[in-house]
Amino acid sequence: MRILVLGAGGTGGYFGGRLAQSGANVTFLVRPARAAQLDANGLQIRSPLGDADFPVAHVTADALPALAQARPFDTVLLSCKAYDLDSSMDAIAPAVGGDTWVLPILNGLRHYAPLDERFGARNVVGGLCFISAMKGADGEVRHLGQPASITFGERSEPADSERTAAFAALCSAANIDHVRSMRIAREQWTKFTFLATLAAATCTMRAPIGHIVAAQGGDAFVRGLYAECLAVAQAEGEPIDAKAQETALATLTAPGSPLKASMLRDLEAGQPVEAMQIVGDMVLRARAAGMEAPLLSAAWVHLQAYEAGRIAG
Ligand SMILES: NC(=O)C1=CN([C@@H]2O[C@H](COP(=O)(O)OP(=O)(O)OC[C@H]3O[C@@H](n4cnc5c(N)ncnc54)[C@H](OP(=O)(O)O)[C@@H]3O)[C@@H](O)[C@H]2O)C=CC1
Ligand SMILES: CC(C)(CO)C(=O)C(=O)O
């Protein structure tokens, strides 16, 4: 399987890197500054699961058409931020032939409509990942701690496809924790409700979970956010089962937990945030279902105000 990985940042650099390290046929599609870093230092992974430094195949958008024509890609692992989706779709387009499938691991759900429209729904598989990772100052991919898993699955029948089976085999060979789901919508909603709560709580309070739940009213605040997200999932026809709720709440209310959403790391760095993709989308879905979702709405206002301030400078 010939794999193109768009982006060699936190998630793409980690999962694409582990695949490449195991000998899979991986090429990173990167912008010129990242290409220069990869030329100079190779891909550098810093992880509790093992550091690695090695050269990786990479290409910039201008050179991709010739490369893809010479030998088509089977799979595109899409790991951009949501606000880079349009430029990323333009960049990967020359590599997406009729038999190529795209596996996005972005957070949220809003990217599926534009991807389907551009590449055809049959060519877009459902995906997500659980990891805390970022690109460090020198271009190193920093995996900040457990877990590091990827979940993927067909969004329409047949769920048990050869392409996802082949990708699962590559993940196994690379020792990547993975779930090849036969019900990807359920996995997506389980993650989306968890993440929207985590992002709304930690960004609003500018604090990790442990600090929030130690505050008076903090535990109730997090539980209230999660309840609003659960109501949206229910309204969307993807209710979160009791066991998944229990697991999510144990993480979201764990005393002393250093957990933050990656959105908070971006916010602390003064970077753009995927506010619309995650908290905003949950609020809009709540309103479309006739619900108020006051806690999510407040978090969404906060994130929009942050964005406005960032743009104003
Ligand atoms: N980081 C995390 O811990 C987690 C992130 N996620 C989700 O995964 C997605 C990706 O996040 P993350 O990996 O952190 O993001 P990063 O910003 O670390 O990496 C994204 C990469 O995409 C590259 N990119 C963007 N546009 C283009 C383009 N047009 N051509 C080539 N490369 C491009 C960027 O390149 P450049 O370096 O040139 O800017 C960047 O390196 C997000 O939706 C995020 O919410 C999900 C779970 C955890
Ligand atoms: C919830 C988490 C940490 C899981 O990977 C995540 O997706 C994020 O912070 O963006």
Coordinates of C-alpha atoms and ligand atoms in Angstrom, one line a residue:
M1 CA 0.0 0.0 0.0
R2 CA 1.5 3.3 -1.1
I3 CA 0.5 6.0 1.5
L4 CA 0.7 9.8 1.2
V5 CA 0.6 11.6 4.5
L6 CA -0.5 15.2 4.4
G7 CA 1.3 17.0 7.2
A8 CA 4.2 16.0 9.3
G9 CA 2.9 17.7 12.4
G10 CA 1.8 16.2 15.7
T11 CA -0.6 13.5 14.4
G12 CA 0.6 13.0 10.9
G13 CA 4.3 13.0 11.9
Y14 CA 3.6 10.5 14.7
F15 CA 1.4 8.0 12.9
G16 CA 2.9 8.4 9.4
G17 CA 6.3 8.3 11.1
R18 CA 5.6 5.0 12.9
L19 CA 4.3 3.5 9.7
A20 CA 7.4 4.6 7.8
Q21 CA 9.7 3.4 10.6
S22 CA 8.2 -0.1 10.2
G23 CA 8.9 -0.2 6.5
A24 CA 5.6 0.9 5.1
N25 CA 5.7 2.8 1.8
V26 CA 5.0 6.4 3.2
T27 CA 5.6 9.7 1.6
F28 CA 4.9 13.0 3.4
L29 CA 3.3 15.8 1.5
V30 CA 4.7 19.0 3.2
R31 CA 5.2 22.7 2.6
P32 CA 8.6 24.0 1.8
A33 CA 9.7 25.0 5.3
R34 CA 8.8 21.5 6.7
A35 CA 10.6 19.9 3.7
A36 CA 13.7 21.8 4.6
Q37 CA 13.5 20.6 8.2
L38 CA 13.0 17.0 7.1
D39 CA 16.0 17.3 4.7
A40 CA 18.2 18.7 7.5
N41 CA 17.2 16.4 10.3
G42 CA 14.9 13.6 9.0
L43 CA 11.8 12.9 11.0
Q44 CA 12.4 13.1 14.7
I45 CA 10.0 11.4 17.1
R46 CA 10.2 12.0 20.8
S47 CA 7.9 9.6 22.6
P48 CA 7.5 7.5 25.7
L49 CA 7.0 4.7 23.3
G50 CA 10.4 5.2 21.9
D51 CA 12.4 8.0 20.2
A52 CA 13.3 7.7 16.6
D53 CA 15.3 9.7 14.1
F54 CA 15.3 8.6 10.4
P55 CA 15.0 10.0 6.9
V56 CA 11.6 10.0 5.3
A57 CA 10.4 10.3 1.8
H58 CA 8.7 13.7 1.3
V59 CA 7.3 15.8 -1.5
T60 CA 6.0 19.3 -1.9
A61 CA 2.7 20.2 -3.7
D62 CA 4.5 21.3 -6.9
A63 CA 6.2 18.0 -7.4
L64 CA 3.3 15.8 -6.4
P65 CA 1.5 15.5 -9.8
A66 CA 4.5 13.9 -11.5
L67 CA 5.1 11.6 -8.5
A68 CA 1.5 10.5 -8.4
Q69 CA 1.3 10.0 -12.1
A70 CA 4.5 7.8 -12.1
R71 CA 3.0 5.7 -9.3
P72 CA -0.4 6.3 -7.9
F73 CA -1.1 6.4 -4.2
D74 CA -3.5 4.0 -2.6
T75 CA -4.2 5.9 0.6
V76 CA -4.0 9.5 1.8
L77 CA -3.7 10.0 5.5
L78 CA -5.0 13.6 6.1
S79 CA -3.7 15.2 9.2
C80 CA -4.1 19.0 8.7
K81 CA -5.9 21.3 11.1
A82 CA -9.5 22.0 10.1
Y83 CA -8.7 25.6 9.1
D84 CA -6.2 24.3 6.5
L85 CA -8.7 21.9 5.0
D86 CA -9.2 23.8 1.7
S87 CA -5.5 24.2 0.9
S88 CA -4.9 20.6 2.0
M89 CA -7.6 19.3 -0.3
D90 CA -6.0 21.2 -3.2
A91 CA -2.6 19.8 -2.3
I92 CA -3.7 16.2 -2.2
A93 CA -6.0 16.3 -5.2
P94 CA -3.3 15.2 -7.7
A95 CA -2.7 12.1 -5.7
V96 CA -6.4 11.1 -5.4
G97 CA -7.2 8.8 -8.3
G98 CA -10.4 6.7 -8.6
D99 CA -9.0 3.9 -6.4
T100 CA -7.4 6.1 -3.8
W101 CA -9.0 6.4 -0.4
V102 CA -8.6 9.3 2.0
L103 CA -8.4 8.7 5.7
P104 CA -8.9 12.0 7.7
I105 CA -7.8 11.9 11.3
L106 CA -8.9 15.5 12.1
N107 CA -11.0 16.2 15.1
G108 CA -14.7 16.8 14.6
L109 CA -17.1 15.9 11.8
R110 CA -17.5 19.0 9.6
H111 CA -14.7 18.1 7.2
Y112 CA -16.6 15.1 5.8
A113 CA -19.0 17.1 3.7
P114 CA -16.3 19.0 1.8
L115 CA -14.2 15.9 1.4
D116 CA -17.1 13.9 0.1
E117 CA -18.0 16.7 -2.3
R118 CA -14.4 16.9 -3.6
F119 CA -13.4 13.2 -3.7
G120 CA -16.6 11.2 -3.5
A121 CA -18.0 9.7 -0.4
R122 CA -16.9 6.2 -1.3
N123 CA -13.3 7.4 -1.3
V124 CA -13.4 8.9 2.1
V125 CA -13.1 6.6 5.1
G126 CA -14.0 7.6 8.7
G127 CA -11.1 8.2 11.0
L128 CA -10.0 9.7 14.3
C129 CA -7.1 9.4 16.7
F130 CA -6.3 9.5 20.3
I131 CA -2.9 11.1 21.1
S132 CA -1.4 14.1 22.7
A133 CA 1.2 15.3 20.3
M134 CA 2.7 18.4 18.7
K135 CA 5.5 19.6 16.5
G136 CA 8.2 21.1 18.7
A137 CA 10.3 24.2 18.0
D138 CA 12.9 22.3 16.0
G139 CA 10.4 20.3 14.0
E140 CA 10.6 17.3 16.3
V141 CA 7.3 15.3 16.7
R142 CA 6.6 15.3 20.4
H143 CA 4.3 12.6 21.7
L144 CA 3.4 13.9 25.1
G145 CA 2.2 10.6 26.7
Q146 CA -0.2 7.7 26.3
P147 CA -2.3 6.9 24.3
A148 CA -1.3 6.8 20.6
S149 CA -4.1 5.1 18.8
I150 CA -5.9 5.4 15.5
T151 CA -9.5 4.4 14.7
F152 CA -10.9 4.0 11.2
G153 CA -13.7 2.4 9.4
E154 CA -16.0 2.4 6.3
R155 CA -18.8 4.9 6.5
S156 CA -21.1 2.8 4.3
E157 CA -21.6 -0.9 3.6
P158 CA -19.7 -3.1 3.3
A159 CA -18.0 -2.2 6.6
D160 CA -15.6 -5.1 6.3
S161 CA -13.5 -3.8 3.4
E162 CA -10.2 -5.0 2.1
R163 CA -8.7 -1.6 2.2
T164 CA -9.3 -1.1 5.9
A165 CA -8.1 -4.6 6.6
A166 CA -4.9 -3.9 4.7
F167 CA -4.4 -0.6 6.6
A168 CA -5.0 -2.4 9.9
A169 CA -2.3 -5.0 9.0
L170 CA 0.2 -2.1 8.4
C171 CA -0.7 -0.6 11.8
S172 CA -0.1 -4.0 13.5
A173 CA 3.2 -4.3 11.8
A174 CA 4.1 -0.7 13.0
N175 CA 2.9 -1.5 16.6
I176 CA 0.3 1.3 16.3
D177 CA -2.7 0.7 18.6
H178 CA -5.6 0.8 16.3
V179 CA -9.3 0.0 16.0
R180 CA -10.8 -1.1 12.7
S181 CA -14.3 -0.2 13.4
M182 CA -17.4 -1.7 11.9
R183 CA -19.4 1.2 13.3
I184 CA -17.3 4.2 12.8
A185 CA -20.1 6.7 13.4
R186 CA -20.4 5.4 16.9
E187 CA -16.7 5.9 17.5
Q188 CA -16.8 9.3 15.9
W189 CA -19.6 10.5 18.2
T190 CA -18.0 8.9 21.3
K191 CA -14.8 10.9 20.5
F192 CA -16.7 14.1 19.4
T193 CA -18.7 14.3 22.7
F194 CA -15.6 13.6 24.8
L195 CA -13.4 16.1 22.9
A196 CA -16.0 18.9 22.7
T197 CA -16.4 18.6 26.5
L198 CA -12.6 18.6 27.0
A199 CA -12.0 21.5 24.7
A200 CA -14.8 23.6 26.0
A201 CA -13.8 23.0 29.7
T202 CA -10.0 23.3 29.4
C203 CA -10.1 26.3 27.0
T204 CA -12.7 28.2 28.9
M205 CA -10.8 27.7 32.2
R206 CA -7.4 27.8 30.6
A207 CA -6.5 24.9 32.9
P208 CA -6.1 21.1 32.8
I209 CA -8.8 18.8 34.0
G210 CA -7.2 18.3 37.4
H211 CA -7.3 22.0 38.2
I212 CA -10.9 22.4 37.0
V213 CA -12.3 19.6 39.0
A214 CA -10.4 20.7 42.1
A215 CA -12.3 24.0 42.0
Q216 CA -15.7 24.4 43.7
G217 CA -18.3 23.7 41.0
G218 CA -15.6 22.4 38.6
D219 CA -16.8 18.8 38.5
A220 CA -20.4 19.9 37.9
F221 CA -19.2 22.3 35.1
V222 CA -17.5 19.4 33.3
R223 CA -20.4 17.1 33.8
G224 CA -22.8 19.7 32.6
L225 CA -20.8 20.2 29.4
Y226 CA -20.7 16.5 28.8
A227 CA -24.5 16.2 29.4
E228 CA -25.1 18.8 26.7
C229 CA -22.9 16.9 24.3
L230 CA -24.7 13.7 25.1
A231 CA -28.0 15.3 24.4
V232 CA -26.8 16.4 21.0
A233 CA -25.5 12.9 20.2
Q234 CA -28.9 11.4 21.2
A235 CA -30.7 14.0 18.9
E236 CA -28.3 13.0 16.0
G237 CA -29.3 9.4 16.4
E238 CA -25.9 8.3 17.8
P239 CA -26.6 7.9 21.6
I240 CA -23.4 7.2 23.6
D241 CA -23.7 4.0 25.5
A242 CA -23.5 3.8 29.2
K243 CA -20.0 2.2 29.3
A244 CA -18.5 4.8 27.0
Q245 CA -20.1 7.6 29.1
E246 CA -18.6 6.1 32.2
T247 CA -15.1 5.8 30.6
A248 CA -15.3 9.4 29.3
L249 CA -16.5 10.9 32.6
A250 CA -13.8 9.1 34.5
T251 CA -11.2 10.8 32.3
L252 CA -13.0 14.1 32.2
T253 CA -13.3 14.4 36.0
A254 CA -10.1 12.6 37.1
P255 CA -8.6 14.4 40.2
G256 CA -5.1 15.7 39.5
S257 CA -5.3 15.0 35.8
P258 CA -2.9 17.0 33.6
L259 CA -5.1 16.4 30.5
K260 CA -5.7 19.4 28.3
A261 CA -7.3 19.5 24.8
S262 CA -4.9 20.0 22.0
M263 CA -7.0 23.1 21.4
L264 CA -5.8 24.6 24.6
R265 CA -2.2 24.0 23.7
D266 CA -2.9 25.9 20.4
L267 CA -4.6 28.7 22.3
E268 CA -1.8 29.0 24.8
A269 CA 0.6 29.3 21.9
G270 CA -1.5 32.1 20.3
Q271 CA -2.3 29.9 17.3
P272 CA -5.6 29.6 15.5
V273 CA -8.0 27.1 17.1
E274 CA -10.5 24.7 15.6
A275 CA -13.3 26.3 17.5
M276 CA -15.9 26.1 14.8
Q277 CA -15.0 22.5 14.0
I278 CA -15.5 21.2 17.6
V279 CA -17.3 23.4 20.1
G280 CA -19.1 25.6 17.5
D281 CA -20.3 22.6 15.6
M282 CA -21.7 21.0 18.7
V283 CA -23.5 24.3 19.6
L284 CA -25.0 24.6 16.1
R285 CA -26.2 21.0 16.2
A286 CA -27.8 21.6 19.6
R287 CA -29.6 24.6 18.3
A288 CA -30.7 22.7 15.2
A289 CA -32.2 20.1 17.5
G290 CA -34.0 22.9 19.5
M291 CA -31.7 22.7 22.5
E292 CA -30.1 25.7 24.3
A293 CA -26.7 24.1 25.5
P294 CA -25.8 27.1 27.6
L295 CA -22.4 25.9 28.9
L296 CA -21.2 24.9 25.4
S297 CA -22.6 28.2 24.1
A298 CA -20.6 30.2 26.6
A299 CA -17.4 28.3 25.7
W300 CA -18.1 28.9 22.0
V301 CA -18.4 32.7 22.7
H302 CA -15.2 32.6 24.6
L303 CA -13.4 30.9 21.7
Q304 CA -14.8 33.3 19.1
A305 CA -13.6 36.2 21.3
Y306 CA -10.2 34.6 21.5
E307 CA -10.1 34.3 17.7
A308 CA -11.2 37.9 17.3
G309 CA -8.5 39.1 19.6
R310 CA -5.9 37.0 17.9
I311 CA -6.8 38.4 14.5
A312 CA -6.9 42.0 15.8
G313 CA -3.4 41.4 17.2
Ligands
LIG1 N1 -2.2 17.1 18.3 C1 -3.0 16.3 19.0 O1 -2.7 15.9 20.1 C2 -4.3 15.9 18.4 C3 -4.8 16.5 17.2 N2 -5.9 15.9 16.7 C4 -6.5 16.5 15.5 O2 -5.6 16.2 14.4 C5 -5.7 17.2 13.4 C6 -4.2 17.6 13.1 O3 -3.7 18.1 14.3 P1 -2.1 18.2 14.5 O4 -1.4 17.1 13.9 O5 -2.0 18.5 16.0 O6 -1.8 19.6 13.7 P2 -0.3 20.1 13.4 O7 -0.5 21.6 13.2 O8 0.7 19.7 14.4 O9 0.0 19.4 12.0 C7 -0.7 19.7 10.8 C8 0.3 19.7 9.7 O10 -0.5 19.9 8.5 C9 0.4 20.6 7.7 N3 -0.4 21.3 6.6 C10 -1.4 22.1 6.7 N4 -1.8 22.5 5.5 C11 -1.0 21.9 4.6 C12 -0.9 22.0 3.2 N5 -1.7 22.7 2.4 N6 0.1 21.3 2.6 C13 1.0 20.6 3.3 N7 0.9 20.5 4.7 C14 -0.1 21.2 5.3 C15 1.0 21.7 8.5 O11 2.2 22.1 7.9 P3 3.2 23.2 8.3 O12 4.1 22.6 9.3 O13 3.8 23.6 7.1 O14 2.3 24.3 9.0 C16 1.3 20.9 9.8 O15 2.6 20.4 9.9 C17 -6.5 18.3 14.0 O16 -7.8 18.2 13.5 C18 -6.5 18.0 15.5 O17 -7.6 18.5 16.2 C19 -6.5 14.8 17.1 C20 -6.1 14.2 18.3 C21 -4.9 14.7 19.0
LIG2 C1 -9.0 14.2 23.3 C2 -7.6 14.2 22.7 C3 -6.6 14.5 23.6 C4 -7.4 12.7 22.2 O1 -6.4 12.5 21.4 C5 -7.7 15.1 21.4 O2 -8.1 14.7 20.4 C6 -7.3 16.5 21.5 O3 -6.8 17.0 22.5 O4 -7.4 17.1 20.4

